[in-house]
Tab-separated table of C-alpha atoms in Angstrom:
chain	number	residue	atom	x	y	z
F	138	MET	CA	16.261	-10.356	43.876
F	139	GLU	CA	15.493	-12.275	40.691
F	140	ARG	CA	18.244	-14.122	38.890
F	141	VAL	CA	18.364	-15.079	35.266
F	142	PRO	CA	19.191	-18.781	34.813
F	143	ILE	CA	22.082	-19.780	32.554
F	144	LEU	CA	21.718	-23.194	30.888
F	145	LYS	CA	24.540	-25.161	29.299
F	146	ILE	CA	23.659	-27.066	26.119
F	147	GLY	CA	26.680	-28.817	24.624
F	148	ASP	CA	29.178	-26.130	23.770
F	149	ILE	CA	26.700	-23.277	24.183
F	150	LEU	CA	25.372	-21.289	27.129
F	151	LEU	CA	21.693	-20.382	26.839
F	152	VAL	CA	20.360	-17.348	28.670
F	153	SER	CA	16.604	-16.900	28.491
F	154	ILE	CA	15.521	-13.535	29.860
F	155	GLN	CA	11.972	-13.775	31.175
F	156	VAL	CA	11.880	-11.087	33.844
F	157	ASP	CA	12.031	-7.325	33.714
F	158	MET	CA	15.670	-6.364	33.884
F	159	SER	CA	16.756	-4.062	36.681
F	160	ASP	CA	20.254	-2.670	37.269
F	161	GLN	CA	20.994	-5.360	39.842
F	162	THR	CA	19.664	-8.232	37.760
F	163	ALA	CA	21.749	-7.059	34.814
F	164	VAL	CA	24.962	-6.788	36.838
F	165	GLN	CA	24.290	-10.190	38.421
F	166	LEU	CA	23.715	-11.719	34.977
F	167	GLN	CA	26.988	-10.275	33.653
F	168	ASP	CA	28.909	-11.661	36.666
F	169	ASP	CA	27.286	-15.097	36.450
F	170	LEU	CA	27.778	-15.349	32.715
F	171	ALA	CA	31.452	-14.396	32.848
F	172	GLU	CA	31.997	-16.992	35.588
F	173	ARG	CA	30.206	-19.707	33.632
F	174	ILE	CA	32.042	-18.993	30.362
F	175	VAL	CA	35.377	-19.347	32.106
F	176	ALA	CA	34.267	-22.391	34.125
F	177	THR	CA	32.788	-24.316	31.171
F	178	GLY	CA	35.023	-23.056	28.389
F	179	CYS	CA	32.008	-22.623	26.098
F	180	HIS	CA	32.450	-20.833	22.786
F	181	GLY	CA	28.920	-19.587	22.285
F	182	VAL	CA	26.342	-17.602	24.214
F	183	ILE	CA	22.719	-17.400	23.089
F	184	ILE	CA	20.535	-14.736	24.678
F	185	ASP	CA	16.850	-15.454	24.116
F	186	ILE	CA	14.615	-12.385	24.361
F	187	THR	CA	11.407	-13.971	23.029
F	188	ALA	CA	9.626	-13.147	26.275
F	189	LEU	CA	10.638	-9.478	26.302
F	190	ASP	CA	7.859	-7.122	25.212
F	191	ILE	CA	9.955	-4.030	25.715
F	192	VAL	CA	13.590	-3.525	24.819
F	193	ASP	CA	14.734	-0.030	25.752
F	194	SER	CA	18.143	1.605	25.680
F	195	PHE	CA	18.980	0.060	29.055
F	196	VAL	CA	18.399	-3.519	27.879
F	197	GLY	CA	20.135	-2.644	24.604
F	198	ARG	CA	23.235	-1.470	26.462
F	199	MET	CA	23.161	-4.542	28.692
F	200	LEU	CA	23.116	-6.794	25.616
F	201	SER	CA	26.056	-4.886	24.117
F	202	THR	CA	28.016	-5.183	27.352
F	203	ILE	CA	27.386	-8.924	27.592
F	204	ALA	CA	28.453	-9.336	23.965
F	205	SER	CA	31.694	-7.433	24.646
F	206	ILE	CA	32.460	-9.443	27.800
F	207	SER	CA	31.862	-12.719	25.974
F	208	LYS	CA	34.014	-11.564	23.073
F	209	VAL	CA	36.902	-10.964	25.471
F	210	LEU	CA	36.423	-14.481	26.837
F	211	ASP	CA	36.402	-15.905	23.271
F	212	ALA	CA	32.697	-16.699	23.098
F	213	GLU	CA	30.362	-15.669	20.281
F	214	THR	CA	27.127	-13.943	21.414
F	215	VAL	CA	23.903	-14.254	19.447
F	216	VAL	CA	20.668	-12.514	20.443
F	217	VAL	CA	17.656	-14.549	19.293
F	218	GLY	CA	13.883	-14.328	19.233
F	219	MET	CA	13.411	-10.583	18.945
F	220	ARG	CA	9.757	-9.818	18.328
F	221	PRO	CA	8.731	-7.780	15.251
F	222	ALA	CA	7.197	-5.058	17.437
F	223	VAL	CA	10.425	-4.803	19.428
F	224	ALA	CA	12.525	-4.570	16.264
F	225	ILE	CA	10.267	-1.828	14.868
F	226	THR	CA	10.479	0.134	18.126
F	227	LEU	CA	14.272	-0.149	18.210
F	228	VAL	CA	14.498	1.132	14.628
F	229	GLU	CA	12.156	4.025	15.407
F	230	LEU	CA	14.288	4.862	18.444
F	231	GLY	CA	17.421	4.733	16.323
F	232	LEU	CA	19.051	1.991	18.410
F	233	SER	CA	20.825	-0.434	16.113
F	234	LEU	CA	22.482	-2.722	18.728
F	235	ASN	CA	25.880	-2.414	17.099
F	236	GLY	CA	28.241	-5.332	17.452
F	237	ILE	CA	25.520	-7.822	18.332
F	238	ARG	CA	24.755	-10.776	16.087
F	239	THR	CA	21.103	-11.750	15.818
F	240	ALA	CA	19.147	-14.806	14.693
F	241	LEU	CA	15.464	-15.533	14.288
F	242	ASN	CA	15.232	-18.359	16.809
F	243	VAL	CA	17.383	-20.495	19.101
F	244	GLU	CA	17.862	-23.128	16.422
F	245	ARG	CA	19.240	-20.605	13.910
F	246	GLY	CA	21.371	-19.113	16.653
F	247	MET	CA	22.939	-22.483	17.394
F	248	GLU	CA	23.585	-22.996	13.663
F	249	LEU	CA	25.265	-19.589	13.527
F	250	ILE	CA	27.569	-20.387	16.422
F	251	ALA	CA	28.256	-23.867	15.058
F	252	ALA	CA	29.179	-22.349	11.677
F	253	ALA	CA	31.503	-19.768	13.252
F	254	HIS	CA	33.076	-22.469	15.347
F	255	ALA	CA	33.292	-24.884	12.407
F	256	ASP	CA	35.470	-22.374	10.567
F	257	GLU	CA	38.004	-22.512	13.357
F	258	ARG	CA	37.905	-26.294	13.547
F	259	GLU	CA	38.127	-26.455	9.768
F	260	LEU	CA	41.361	-24.467	9.901
F	261	ALA	CA	42.806	-26.876	12.403
F	262	PHE	CA	41.507	-29.811	10.350
F	263	GLU	CA	42.896	-28.498	7.076
F	264	ASP	CA	46.305	-27.873	8.591
F	265	GLU	CA	46.929	-31.556	9.226
F	266	PRO	CA	46.414	-32.931	5.690
F	267	ASP	CA	48.557	-30.058	4.400
F	268	THR	CA	51.458	-31.051	6.619
F	269	GLU	CA	50.885	-34.689	5.668
F	270	THR	CA	51.009	-33.942	1.942
F	271	THR	CA	54.128	-31.848	2.350
F	272	ALA	CA	55.638	-34.592	4.453
F	273	SER	CA	54.822	-37.305	1.882
F	274	SER	CA	56.112	-35.205	-1.010
M	86	MET	CA	-38.774	24.638	9.822
M	87	ALA	CA	-41.236	22.775	11.975
M	88	LEU	CA	-44.647	21.557	11.041
M	89	SER	CA	-47.556	22.127	13.410
M	90	THR	CA	-49.561	19.019	14.301
M	91	GLU	CA	-52.529	20.240	12.268
M	92	GLU	CA	-50.347	20.857	9.246
M	93	GLY	CA	-48.892	17.396	9.635
M	94	ASN	CA	-52.382	15.935	9.688
M	95	ARG	CA	-53.382	17.972	6.663
M	96	LEU	CA	-50.306	16.731	4.796
M	97	ALA	CA	-51.193	13.149	5.666
M	98	GLY	CA	-54.755	13.790	4.577
M	99	LEU	CA	-53.634	15.286	1.297
M	100	LEU	CA	-51.302	12.362	0.590
M	101	THR	CA	-53.969	9.795	1.521
M	102	GLY	CA	-56.754	11.520	-0.362
M	103	HIS	CA	-54.897	11.681	-3.656
M	104	ALA	CA	-52.721	8.611	-3.069
M	105	GLU	CA	-52.892	7.223	-6.591
M	106	ARG	CA	-52.355	10.578	-8.313
M	107	VAL	CA	-49.461	11.525	-6.021
M	108	MET	CA	-47.633	8.281	-6.599
M	109	GLN	CA	-48.279	8.374	-10.321
M	110	ARG	CA	-46.846	11.872	-10.760
M	111	TRP	CA	-44.018	11.291	-8.277
M	112	THR	CA	-42.885	8.143	-10.082
M	113	GLU	CA	-43.097	9.929	-13.427
M	114	ILE	CA	-40.936	12.860	-12.350
M	115	VAL	CA	-38.292	10.666	-10.715
M	116	ALA	CA	-38.234	8.275	-13.661
M	117	ALA	CA	-37.587	11.215	-15.994
M	118	SER	CA	-34.597	12.330	-13.933
M	119	LEU	CA	-33.138	8.816	-13.659
M	120	ARG	CA	-33.569	8.224	-17.419
M	121	GLY	CA	-34.575	4.585	-17.099
M	122	ARG	CA	-31.603	3.384	-15.087
M	123	LEU	CA	-33.907	1.989	-12.421
M	124	SER	CA	-36.777	-0.340	-13.283
M	125	GLN	CA	-40.296	1.091	-13.107
M	126	GLY	CA	-41.399	-1.497	-10.551
M	127	GLU	CA	-38.447	-0.865	-8.241
M	128	LEU	CA	-39.021	2.882	-8.422
M	129	ARG	CA	-42.702	2.531	-7.732
M	130	ARG	CA	-41.976	0.371	-4.701
M	131	GLN	CA	-39.574	2.962	-3.291
M	132	VAL	CA	-42.042	5.807	-3.861
M	133	GLN	CA	-44.790	3.746	-2.249
M	134	GLU	CA	-42.684	3.133	0.865
M	135	LEU	CA	-41.813	6.820	1.149
M	136	HIS	CA	-45.413	7.800	0.604
M	137	SER	CA	-46.812	5.488	3.288
M	138	SER	CA	-44.129	6.335	5.849
M	139	MET	CA	-44.796	10.050	5.292
M	140	ILE	CA	-48.481	9.482	5.924
M	141	THR	CA	-47.687	7.552	9.106
M	142	ALA	CA	-45.369	10.318	10.293
M	143	GLY	CA	-47.966	13.004	9.495
M	144	GLU	CA	-50.772	11.158	11.239
M	145	GLN	CA	-48.714	10.578	14.355
M	146	GLY	CA	-48.084	14.315	14.507
M	147	ALA	CA	-44.411	14.442	13.618
M	148	VAL	CA	-43.381	18.106	13.784
M	149	ASP	CA	-40.101	17.703	11.907
M	150	LEU	CA	-37.736	15.033	10.603
M	151	ASP	CA	-35.756	14.753	13.845
M	152	SER	CA	-38.818	13.941	15.967
M	153	GLU	CA	-39.468	10.478	17.356
M	154	GLN	CA	-42.558	9.900	15.231
M	155	ALA	CA	-40.499	10.250	12.057
M	156	THR	CA	-38.154	7.346	12.841
M	157	GLU	CA	-39.683	5.130	10.205
M	158	LEU	CA	-39.512	7.906	7.627
M	159	ARG	CA	-35.807	8.426	8.379
M	160	ALA	CA	-35.161	4.703	8.048
M	161	VAL	CA	-36.899	4.589	4.665
M	162	LEU	CA	-34.941	7.646	3.474
M	163	SER	CA	-31.556	6.268	4.502
M	164	GLU	CA	-32.423	2.898	2.970
M	165	LEU	CA	-33.253	4.704	-0.284
M	166	SER	CA	-30.022	6.707	-0.370
M	167	ARG	CA	-27.891	3.710	0.611
M	168	GLY	CA	-29.359	1.761	-2.275
M	169	ARG	CA	-28.793	4.624	-4.721
M	170	ALA	CA	-25.218	5.171	-3.534
M	171	ARG	CA	-24.349	1.507	-4.037
M	172	GLN	CA	-25.971	1.440	-7.480
M	173	GLY	CA	-23.769	4.354	-8.511
M	174	PHE	CA	-26.350	7.138	-8.867
M	175	SER	CA	-25.141	10.675	-8.307
M	176	ALA	CA	-26.044	12.671	-5.197
M	177	SER	CA	-28.417	15.011	-7.015
M	178	GLU	CA	-30.166	12.126	-8.765
M	179	THR	CA	-30.822	10.703	-5.313
M	180	ALA	CA	-32.002	13.987	-3.806
M	181	VAL	CA	-34.332	14.642	-6.753
M	182	SER	CA	-36.310	11.527	-5.788
M	183	VAL	CA	-37.348	13.404	-2.657
M	184	PHE	CA	-37.609	16.911	-4.059
M	185	ALA	CA	-39.939	15.679	-6.799
M	186	LEU	CA	-42.650	15.525	-4.152
M	187	LYS	CA	-42.664	19.329	-4.002
M	188	GLU	CA	-43.741	19.587	-7.596
M	189	VAL	CA	-46.448	16.968	-7.053
M	190	LEU	CA	-47.778	18.811	-4.009
M	191	LEU	CA	-47.781	22.135	-5.847
M	192	GLU	CA	-49.891	20.635	-8.640
M	193	LEU	CA	-52.292	19.192	-6.081
M	194	MET	CA	-52.639	22.339	-4.026
M	195	GLU	CA	-53.108	24.604	-7.026
M	196	ASP	CA	-56.509	22.963	-7.500
M	197	GLU	CA	-57.836	23.593	-4.019
M	198	ASP	CA	-57.908	27.136	-2.790
M	199	GLY	CA	-58.368	27.183	0.976
M	200	PRO	CA	-57.316	29.789	3.549
M	201	HIS	CA	-54.265	27.762	4.600
M	202	THR	CA	-53.025	26.673	1.209
M	203	LEU	CA	-49.995	28.988	0.938
M	204	ARG	CA	-48.838	28.518	4.542
M	205	ASP	CA	-49.323	24.774	4.245
M	206	TYR	CA	-47.284	24.595	1.084
M	207	VAL	CA	-44.418	26.519	2.667
M	208	ALA	CA	-44.481	24.250	5.713
M	209	PHE	CA	-44.619	21.091	3.583
M	210	SER	CA	-41.756	22.144	1.395
M	211	GLY	CA	-39.767	22.901	4.544
M	212	LEU	CA	-40.225	19.304	5.596
M	213	ILE	CA	-39.325	18.068	2.144
M	214	ASP	CA	-36.150	20.179	2.218
M	215	GLN	CA	-35.211	18.502	5.474
M	216	MET	CA	-35.867	15.108	3.950
M	217	GLY	CA	-33.731	16.019	0.937
M	218	LEU	CA	-30.827	17.121	3.094
M	219	PHE	CA	-31.118	13.982	5.182
M	220	THR	CA	-31.013	11.864	2.027
M	221	PHE	CA	-27.982	13.752	0.818
M	222	GLU	CA	-26.137	13.239	4.088
M	223	SER	CA	-26.791	9.523	4.266
M	224	PHE	CA	-25.782	9.259	0.623
M	225	VAL	CA	-22.435	10.876	1.426
M	226	ARG	CA	-21.976	8.660	4.501
M	227	THR	CA	-22.577	5.529	2.442
M	228	ARG	CA	-20.130	6.688	-0.198
M	229	GLU	CA	-17.490	7.473	2.412
M	230	SER	CA	-17.794	4.089	4.061
M	231	LEU	CA	-17.567	2.459	0.616
M	232	ILE	CA	-14.338	4.352	-0.068
M	233	ALA	CA	-12.911	3.488	3.364
M	234	ASP	CA	-13.710	-0.201	2.804
M	235	GLN	CA	-12.046	-0.152	-0.590
M	236	ALA	CA	-8.940	1.575	0.781
M	237	GLU	CA	-8.665	-1.083	3.468
M	238	GLN	CA	-9.113	-3.883	0.957
M	239	LEU	CA	-6.443	-2.318	-1.217
M	240	LEU	CA	-4.077	-2.229	1.739
M	241	GLU	CA	-4.765	-5.898	2.431
M	242	LEU	CA	-4.495	-6.964	-1.186
M	243	SER	CA	-1.383	-5.112	-2.145
M	244	THR	CA	1.044	-6.396	0.468
M	245	PRO	CA	1.430	-10.148	0.240
M	246	VAL	CA	4.527	-11.895	1.573
M	247	VAL	CA	5.377	-14.916	-0.573
M	248	LYS	CA	7.727	-17.784	0.077
M	249	LEU	CA	10.183	-18.205	-2.798
M	250	TRP	CA	12.384	-20.965	-1.484
M	251	GLU	CA	13.014	-22.787	1.759
M	252	GLY	CA	14.170	-19.987	4.051
M	253	VAL	CA	13.602	-17.202	1.494
M	254	VAL	CA	10.546	-14.947	1.506
M	255	ALA	CA	9.784	-12.045	-0.847
M	256	VAL	CA	7.579	-8.951	-0.694
M	257	PRO	CA	6.587	-7.705	-4.154
M	258	LEU	CA	5.690	-4.072	-3.496
M	259	VAL	CA	3.133	-2.615	-5.919
M	260	GLY	CA	1.987	0.993	-5.883
M	261	THR	CA	2.968	4.042	-3.936
M	262	LEU	CA	4.527	3.404	-0.543
M	263	ASP	CA	3.188	5.818	2.062
M	264	SER	CA	3.729	5.657	5.819
M	265	ALA	CA	0.615	3.587	6.531
M	266	ARG	CA	1.433	0.998	3.893
M	267	ALA	CA	5.092	0.905	4.836
M	268	GLN	CA	4.064	0.127	8.398
M	269	VAL	CA	1.785	-2.712	7.262
M	270	VAL	CA	4.473	-4.121	4.960
M	271	MET	CA	7.108	-3.951	7.683
M	272	GLU	CA	4.943	-5.647	10.304
M	273	ARG	CA	3.790	-8.352	7.937
M	274	LEU	CA	7.277	-9.087	6.653
M	275	LEU	CA	8.790	-9.310	10.137
M	276	GLN	CA	5.930	-11.498	11.357
M	277	THR	CA	6.390	-13.826	8.382
M	278	LEU	CA	10.109	-14.048	9.117
M	279	VAL	CA	9.309	-15.192	12.647
M	280	ASP	CA	6.536	-17.573	11.548
M	281	THR	CA	8.528	-19.272	8.808
M	282	GLY	CA	11.946	-18.897	10.398
M	283	SER	CA	13.358	-17.613	7.120
M	284	PRO	CA	16.781	-15.956	7.399
M	285	TYR	CA	16.480	-14.186	4.021
M	286	ALA	CA	13.946	-11.660	2.736
M	287	ILE	CA	13.801	-10.032	-0.693
M	288	ILE	CA	12.025	-6.695	-1.068
M	289	ASP	CA	11.051	-6.280	-4.705
M	290	ILE	CA	10.251	-2.696	-5.733
M	291	THR	CA	9.511	-3.315	-9.427
M	292	GLY	CA	5.947	-2.101	-8.924
M	293	VAL	CA	6.835	1.051	-7.009
M	294	PRO	CA	6.386	3.934	-9.463
M	295	ALA	CA	8.731	6.382	-7.719
M	296	VAL	CA	11.287	6.263	-4.953
M	297	ASP	CA	11.836	9.441	-2.973
M	298	THR	CA	13.717	9.940	0.274
M	299	GLN	CA	10.646	9.008	2.324
M	300	VAL	CA	10.073	5.707	0.520
M	301	ALA	CA	13.780	4.906	0.810
M	302	GLN	CA	13.622	5.691	4.504
M	303	HIS	CA	10.735	3.238	4.951
M	304	ILE	CA	12.584	0.497	3.090
M	305	LEU	CA	15.785	1.106	5.064
M	306	LYS	CA	13.884	0.921	8.360
M	307	THR	CA	12.378	-2.411	7.341
M	308	VAL	CA	15.801	-3.776	6.426
M	309	VAL	CA	17.347	-2.620	9.712
M	310	ALA	CA	14.465	-4.088	11.725
M	311	ALA	CA	14.836	-7.417	9.903
M	312	ARG	CA	18.568	-7.361	10.653
M	313	LEU	CA	17.885	-6.756	14.330
M	314	MET	CA	15.779	-9.889	14.300
M	315	GLY	CA	18.519	-11.846	12.604
M	316	ALA	CA	17.366	-11.922	8.987
M	317	ASP	CA	19.044	-10.449	5.915
M	318	CYS	CA	17.215	-8.301	3.368
M	319	ILE	CA	17.992	-7.835	-0.302
M	320	ILE	CA	16.381	-5.096	-2.392
M	321	SER	CA	15.558	-6.044	-5.963
M	322	GLY	CA	13.685	-4.745	-8.983
M	323	ILE	CA	15.386	-1.364	-9.195
M	324	ARG	CA	14.556	0.157	-12.570
M	325	PRO	CA	17.056	2.354	-14.416
M	326	GLN	CA	15.186	5.617	-13.759
M	327	ILE	CA	14.815	4.735	-10.107
M	328	ALA	CA	18.521	3.982	-9.825
M	329	GLN	CA	19.183	7.443	-11.282
M	330	THR	CA	16.755	9.057	-8.854
M	331	ILE	CA	18.337	7.251	-5.904
M	332	VAL	CA	21.790	8.497	-6.869
M	333	ALA	CA	20.533	12.015	-7.613
M	334	LEU	CA	18.825	12.211	-4.225
M	335	GLY	CA	21.968	10.960	-2.521
M	336	ILE	CA	20.214	8.035	-0.830
M	337	GLU	CA	22.715	5.609	0.662
M	338	PHE	CA	21.738	1.964	0.907
M	339	GLY	CA	24.950	1.258	2.788
M	340	ASP	CA	25.917	-2.417	2.884
M	341	ILE	CA	22.437	-3.606	1.877
M	342	ALA	CA	22.592	-5.831	-1.180
M	343	THR	CA	20.682	-4.420	-4.170
M	344	LYS	CA	19.920	-6.382	-7.312
M	345	ALA	CA	18.374	-5.413	-10.642
M	346	SER	CA	15.809	-8.201	-10.785
M	347	LEU	CA	14.062	-10.632	-8.475
M	348	ALA	CA	15.814	-13.517	-10.260
M	349	ASP	CA	19.218	-11.996	-9.519
M	350	ALA	CA	18.279	-11.545	-5.874
M	351	LEU	CA	17.122	-15.148	-5.562
M	352	ARG	CA	20.314	-16.381	-7.245
M	353	HIS	CA	22.332	-14.239	-4.836
M	354	VAL	CA	20.540	-15.716	-1.805
M	355	LEU	CA	20.839	-19.268	-3.106
M	356	ARG	CA	24.539	-18.726	-3.679
M	357	LEU	CA	24.892	-17.467	-0.113
M	358	THR	CA	23.202	-20.582	1.257
M	359	GLY	CA	24.539	-22.858	-1.496
M	360	VAL	CA	28.193	-22.013	-0.904
M	361	GLU	CA	27.908	-23.171	2.676
M	362	THR	CA	26.382	-26.522	1.762
M	363	GLY	CA	28.906	-26.878	-1.067
M	364	ARG	CA	31.796	-26.378	1.285
M	365	ARG	CA	30.330	-28.820	3.760
M	366	GLN	CA	29.912	-31.460	1.046
M	367	ARG	CA	33.529	-31.051	0.008
M	368	ARG	CA	34.634	-31.476	3.582
M	369	GLU	CA	32.682	-34.708	3.878
M	370	ALA	CA	34.123	-36.054	0.644
């Protein structure tokens, strides 16, 4: 059985799907990913589907499931690299991949996750000066 | 209407025997119908080519226009009608160039009174009818291919995707948006988004004369497809009447940003990107 590799880059897990997804591969990927998110404590998951020529309802549902799992484990999921032809087909089919964030390429996806994460850090960062100012005054 | 081999030979003989007179009259009649829109020399050259290829066909025993011996004649005829179609002559003006030969032949054959004259004339004019129809058909084919070419060029010309700013592309739509064009626009826009890595696209509909439910549907599909790929679309250039039509038709643009002008849309996008950088700068300071 084929397995989809999961790569860790800094604070992000990168999943590049380059094989045809079967039921087993999908379940395996969900298991592996959940394990890795918990093990590494990453806050972002990027799923790269540049190599996918066909995205049907099955792959669509798999992406939604992965996004939901990651959400529960406090990681932001971004699907990147969708081809124009794939996007057109999805629209024609009426599948809108609800609840999934998308970006044009891996770079933009990383920016997106960094921005979402920066907001959280910013909150923590802004709390300190506030307490300092109140303490000094 | 087929010509017997003898009749074909007689036609060739007739055309060869009175070559100068035939061409003279033929050119005169055609020139009268074209009213000087084609130079005398050009016309004479065309008539000469037709004349000689008809003689060749007749001598080789061509029985009708579809036969193998008439290949050259067909080539000359289609060349003639292609030329006329491109120069903008009408179909009947083109066909008359061939049918004029009938009149010439009648004048010729009135003089000689043989046993075959009537039958010959009927057979000849049958051939000329065929030639006329052939000319007409190739004329129509040329015109159709011209129109198809122009339609394709129009499709290519009218859907450019332009880069407005770093990370912002725009599609100024001009003209009616039918399914074929919408498809081309959608594909080109999405491809440009991938190629340039732009996260923002502005669809400007200033040049779209009318927006009905179908056009709106096409635009919405494009926006949704762009979103799936991770880019945001803004619709701009909505004219007052179009805004009224959209509301009257009950078209919902949902949470898609719509702006009155392209400038507003660009300002909106820049603010979206600008706010982020602004906040970052403040944090650094």
